[in-house]
PDB file of C-alpha atoms in Angstrom:
ATOM      1  CA  MET A   1     307.181  50.304 161.584  1.00 59.00           C
ATOM      2  CA  HIS A   2     306.766  46.994 163.401  1.00 89.00           C
ATOM      3  CA  GLU A   3     310.405  46.201 162.622  1.00 95.00           C
ATOM      4  CA  LEU A   4     311.375  48.327 165.636  1.00 96.00           C
ATOM      5  CA  ALA A   5     309.286  46.158 167.970  1.00 96.00           C
ATOM      6  CA  ILE A   6     310.709  42.990 166.413  1.00 96.00           C
ATOM      7  CA  ALA A   7     314.278  44.303 166.730  1.00 97.00           C
ATOM      8  CA  ASP A   8     313.666  45.214 170.364  1.00 97.00           C
ATOM      9  CA  ALA A   9     312.349  41.720 171.094  1.00 97.00           C
ATOM     10  CA  VAL A  10     315.366  40.143 169.347  1.00 97.00           C
ATOM     11  CA  VAL A  11     317.800  42.248 171.385  1.00 97.00           C
ATOM     12  CA  GLN A  12     315.989  41.375 174.621  1.00 97.00           C
ATOM     13  CA  ILE A  13     316.141  37.653 173.780  1.00 96.00           C
ATOM     14  CA  CYS A  14     319.839  37.958 172.952  1.00 96.00           C
ATOM     15  CA  CYS A  15     320.640  39.785 176.190  1.00 95.00           C
ATOM     16  CA  GLU A  16     318.738  37.225 178.222  1.00 94.00           C
ATOM     17  CA  HIS A  17     320.526  34.249 176.677  1.00 93.00           C
ATOM     18  CA  ALA A  18     323.971  35.860 176.441  1.00 92.00           C
ATOM     19  CA  GLN A  19     324.174  36.151 180.241  1.00 89.00           C
ATOM     20  CA  GLY A  20     326.569  39.090 180.103  1.00 86.00           C
ATOM     21  CA  ARG A  21     328.687  37.834 177.217  1.00 92.00           C
ATOM     22  CA  ARG A  22     329.077  39.949 174.094  1.00 94.00           C
ATOM     23  CA  VAL A  23     326.921  38.818 171.162  1.00 96.00           C
ATOM     24  CA  THR A  24     328.819  38.791 167.856  1.00 95.00           C
ATOM     25  CA  LYS A  25     326.195  37.363 165.509  1.00 96.00           C
ATOM     26  CA  VAL A  26     322.436  36.839 165.590  1.00 97.00           C
ATOM     27  CA  GLU A  27     320.576  34.654 163.097  1.00 96.00           C
ATOM     28  CA  VAL A  28     316.827  35.165 162.774  1.00 97.00           C
ATOM     29  CA  LYS A  29     314.195  33.462 160.638  1.00 97.00           C
ATOM     30  CA  ILE A  30     311.471  35.715 159.299  1.00 96.00           C
ATOM     31  CA  GLY A  31     308.554  34.321 157.332  1.00 95.00           C
ATOM     32  CA  HIS A  32     307.252  36.033 154.203  1.00 94.00           C
ATOM     33  CA  LEU A  33     303.808  36.499 155.752  1.00 92.00           C
ATOM     34  CA  ARG A  34     305.300  38.626 158.565  1.00 91.00           C
ATOM     35  CA  GLN A  35     305.863  41.395 155.990  1.00 91.00           C
ATOM     36  CA  VAL A  36     309.156  42.494 157.521  1.00 94.00           C
ATOM     37  CA  VAL A  37     311.397  44.799 155.474  1.00 93.00           C
ATOM     38  CA  PRO A  38     314.924  43.404 156.012  1.00 93.00           C
ATOM     39  CA  ASP A  39     316.687  46.788 155.719  1.00 95.00           C
ATOM     40  CA  SER A  40     314.280  48.342 158.224  1.00 96.00           C
ATOM     41  CA  LEU A  41     314.813  45.456 160.634  1.00 96.00           C
ATOM     42  CA  ALA A  42     318.599  45.764 160.322  1.00 96.00           C
ATOM     43  CA  PHE A  43     318.430  49.520 160.963  1.00 97.00           C
ATOM     44  CA  ALA A  44     316.137  49.074 163.973  1.00 97.00           C
ATOM     45  CA  PHE A  45     318.325  46.251 165.319  1.00 97.00           C
ATOM     46  CA  GLU A  46     321.408  48.465 165.194  1.00 97.00           C
ATOM     47  CA  LEU A  47     319.487  51.262 166.895  1.00 96.00           C
ATOM     48  CA  VAL A  48     318.106  49.250 169.835  1.00 97.00           C
ATOM     49  CA  ALA A  49     321.278  47.168 170.298  1.00 97.00           C
ATOM     50  CA  GLY A  50     323.289  50.279 171.196  1.00 96.00           C
ATOM     51  CA  GLY A  51     324.587  50.169 174.760  1.00 95.00           C
ATOM     52  CA  THR A  52     323.813  46.450 175.178  1.00 95.00           C
ATOM     53  CA  PRO A  53     325.977  43.310 174.854  1.00 94.00           C
ATOM     54  CA  VAL A  54     324.417  43.004 171.381  1.00 96.00           C
ATOM     55  CA  GLU A  55     325.881  46.303 170.126  1.00 96.00           C
ATOM     56  CA  GLY A  56     327.879  45.728 166.930  1.00 96.00           C
ATOM     57  CA  ALA A  57     326.559  42.194 166.412  1.00 97.00           C
ATOM     58  CA  GLN A  58     326.033  40.997 162.856  1.00 97.00           C
ATOM     59  CA  LEU A  59     322.363  40.362 162.078  1.00 97.00           C
ATOM     60  CA  GLU A  60     321.652  37.586 159.575  1.00 97.00           C
ATOM     61  CA  ILE A  61     318.085  37.337 158.345  1.00 97.00           C
ATOM     62  CA  GLU A  62     316.872  34.120 156.743  1.00 96.00           C
ATOM     63  CA  HIS A  63     313.781  34.692 154.629  1.00 95.00           C
ATOM     64  CA  VAL A  64     311.266  31.821 154.866  1.00 96.00           C
ATOM     65  CA  PRO A  65     308.903  31.599 151.869  1.00 95.00           C
ATOM     66  CA  ALA A  66     305.203  31.102 152.523  1.00 95.00           C
ATOM     67  CA  ARG A  67     303.963  27.557 151.869  1.00 96.00           C
ATOM     68  CA  VAL A  68     300.477  26.117 152.095  1.00 97.00           C
ATOM     69  CA  ALA A  69     299.047  22.601 152.184  1.00 97.00           C
ATOM     70  CA  CYS A  70     295.868  22.184 150.135  1.00 97.00           C
ATOM     71  CA  SER A  71     292.988  20.150 151.561  1.00 96.00           C
ATOM     72  CA  SER A  72     291.458  19.741 148.093  1.00 94.00           C
ATOM     73  CA  CYS A  73     294.329  18.299 146.057  1.00 95.00           C
ATOM     74  CA  GLY A  74     296.897  17.476 148.761  1.00 95.00           C
ATOM     75  CA  SER A  75     299.625  19.639 147.218  1.00 96.00           C
ATOM     76  CA  GLU A  76     302.113  21.696 149.187  1.00 96.00           C
ATOM     77  CA  THR A  77     302.923  24.856 147.270  1.00 95.00           C
ATOM     78  CA  GLU A  78     304.807  28.094 147.753  1.00 94.00           C
ATOM     79  CA  ILE A  79     302.739  31.255 147.554  1.00 92.00           C
ATOM     80  CA  ASP A  80     303.774  34.855 146.977  1.00 85.00           C
ATOM     81  CA  TRP A  81     300.857  36.875 148.243  1.00 80.00           C
ATOM     82  CA  PHE A  82     297.222  36.937 149.226  1.00 83.00           C
ATOM     83  CA  PRO A  83     294.760  35.349 148.778  1.00 87.00           C
ATOM     84  CA  LEU A  84     296.196  32.217 150.316  1.00 90.00           C
ATOM     85  CA  ALA A  85     295.355  29.738 147.601  1.00 93.00           C
ATOM     86  CA  CYS A  86     296.844  26.508 146.312  1.00 94.00           C
ATOM     87  CA  ALA A  87     299.193  27.202 143.410  1.00 91.00           C
ATOM     88  CA  ALA A  88     298.401  23.763 141.962  1.00 93.00           C
ATOM     89  CA  CYS A  89     294.585  23.790 141.859  1.00 94.00           C
ATOM     90  CA  GLY A  90     293.566  27.280 142.991  1.00 91.00           C
ATOM     91  CA  GLY A  91     291.703  25.905 146.013  1.00 94.00           C
ATOM     92  CA  LEU A  92     291.205  28.188 148.997  1.00 94.00           C
ATOM     93  CA  ASP A  93     290.955  25.453 151.632  1.00 96.00           C
ATOM     94  CA  VAL A  94     294.617  25.644 152.601  1.00 96.00           C
ATOM     95  CA  GLU A  95     296.666  25.520 155.771  1.00 96.00           C
ATOM     96  CA  VAL A  96     299.773  27.671 156.165  1.00 96.00           C
ATOM     97  CA  ILE A  97     302.732  25.381 156.877  1.00 97.00           C
ATOM     98  CA  ALA A  98     305.560  27.919 156.543  1.00 96.00           C
ATOM     99  CA  GLY A  99     306.024  31.646 156.269  1.00 95.00           C
ATOM    100  CA  GLU A 100     304.775  32.850 159.648  1.00 94.00           C
ATOM    101  CA  GLU A 101     308.103  32.330 161.433  1.00 95.00           C
ATOM    102  CA  CYS A 102     309.650  35.127 163.441  1.00 94.00           C
ATOM    103  CA  HIS A 103     312.278  33.814 165.811  1.00 94.00           C
ATOM    104  CA  VAL A 104     315.905  33.917 166.847  1.00 95.00           C
ATOM    105  CA  GLU A 105     317.549  30.868 165.337  1.00 95.00           C
ATOM    106  CA  SER A 106     321.005  31.158 166.913  1.00 94.00           C
ATOM    107  CA  LEU A 107     323.533  33.417 168.636  1.00 94.00           C
ATOM    108  CA  GLU A 108     327.305  33.608 168.476  1.00 94.00           C
ATOM    109  CA  LEU A 109     328.830  34.747 171.745  1.00 94.00           C
ATOM    110  CA  GLU A 110     332.244  35.785 172.986  1.00 89.00           C
ATOM    111  CA  GLY A 111     333.452  33.966 176.083  1.00 74.00           C
ATOM    112  CA  THR A 112     334.271  36.956 178.260  1.00 61.00           C
ATOM    113  CA  PRO A 113     331.384  38.656 180.086  1.00 56.00           C
ATOM    114  CA  VAL A 114     330.981  42.407 179.536  1.00 53.00           C
ATOM    115  CA  ALA A 115     329.796  45.026 182.002  1.00 49.00           C
ATOM    116  CA  VAL A 116     326.308  46.273 181.199  1.00 46.00           C
TER     117      VAL A 116
END
């Protein structure tokens, strides 16, 4: 369950940037190719956030579809699964342009620092 490692990293990032303030909401972008199960990530996030300034924060997950750019026909197309192929021409000479994201997009913080 790599969602636990991702949740732990998200909480660490939040704690670092919150500088002692309580985190009320965390927005993350997760690309389709990361194969993250949103419910598992939310469960893991709640688990590892306990006892930190992130405890009780709302986690919003934005799913980013996988997109490729085809070298053969020049199309940019959305793909659902492997193999990574152009949906327009079927070509395999493609470059992933979206769908590998895994990052904290934004935080909402309260103004008053909390004791940790």
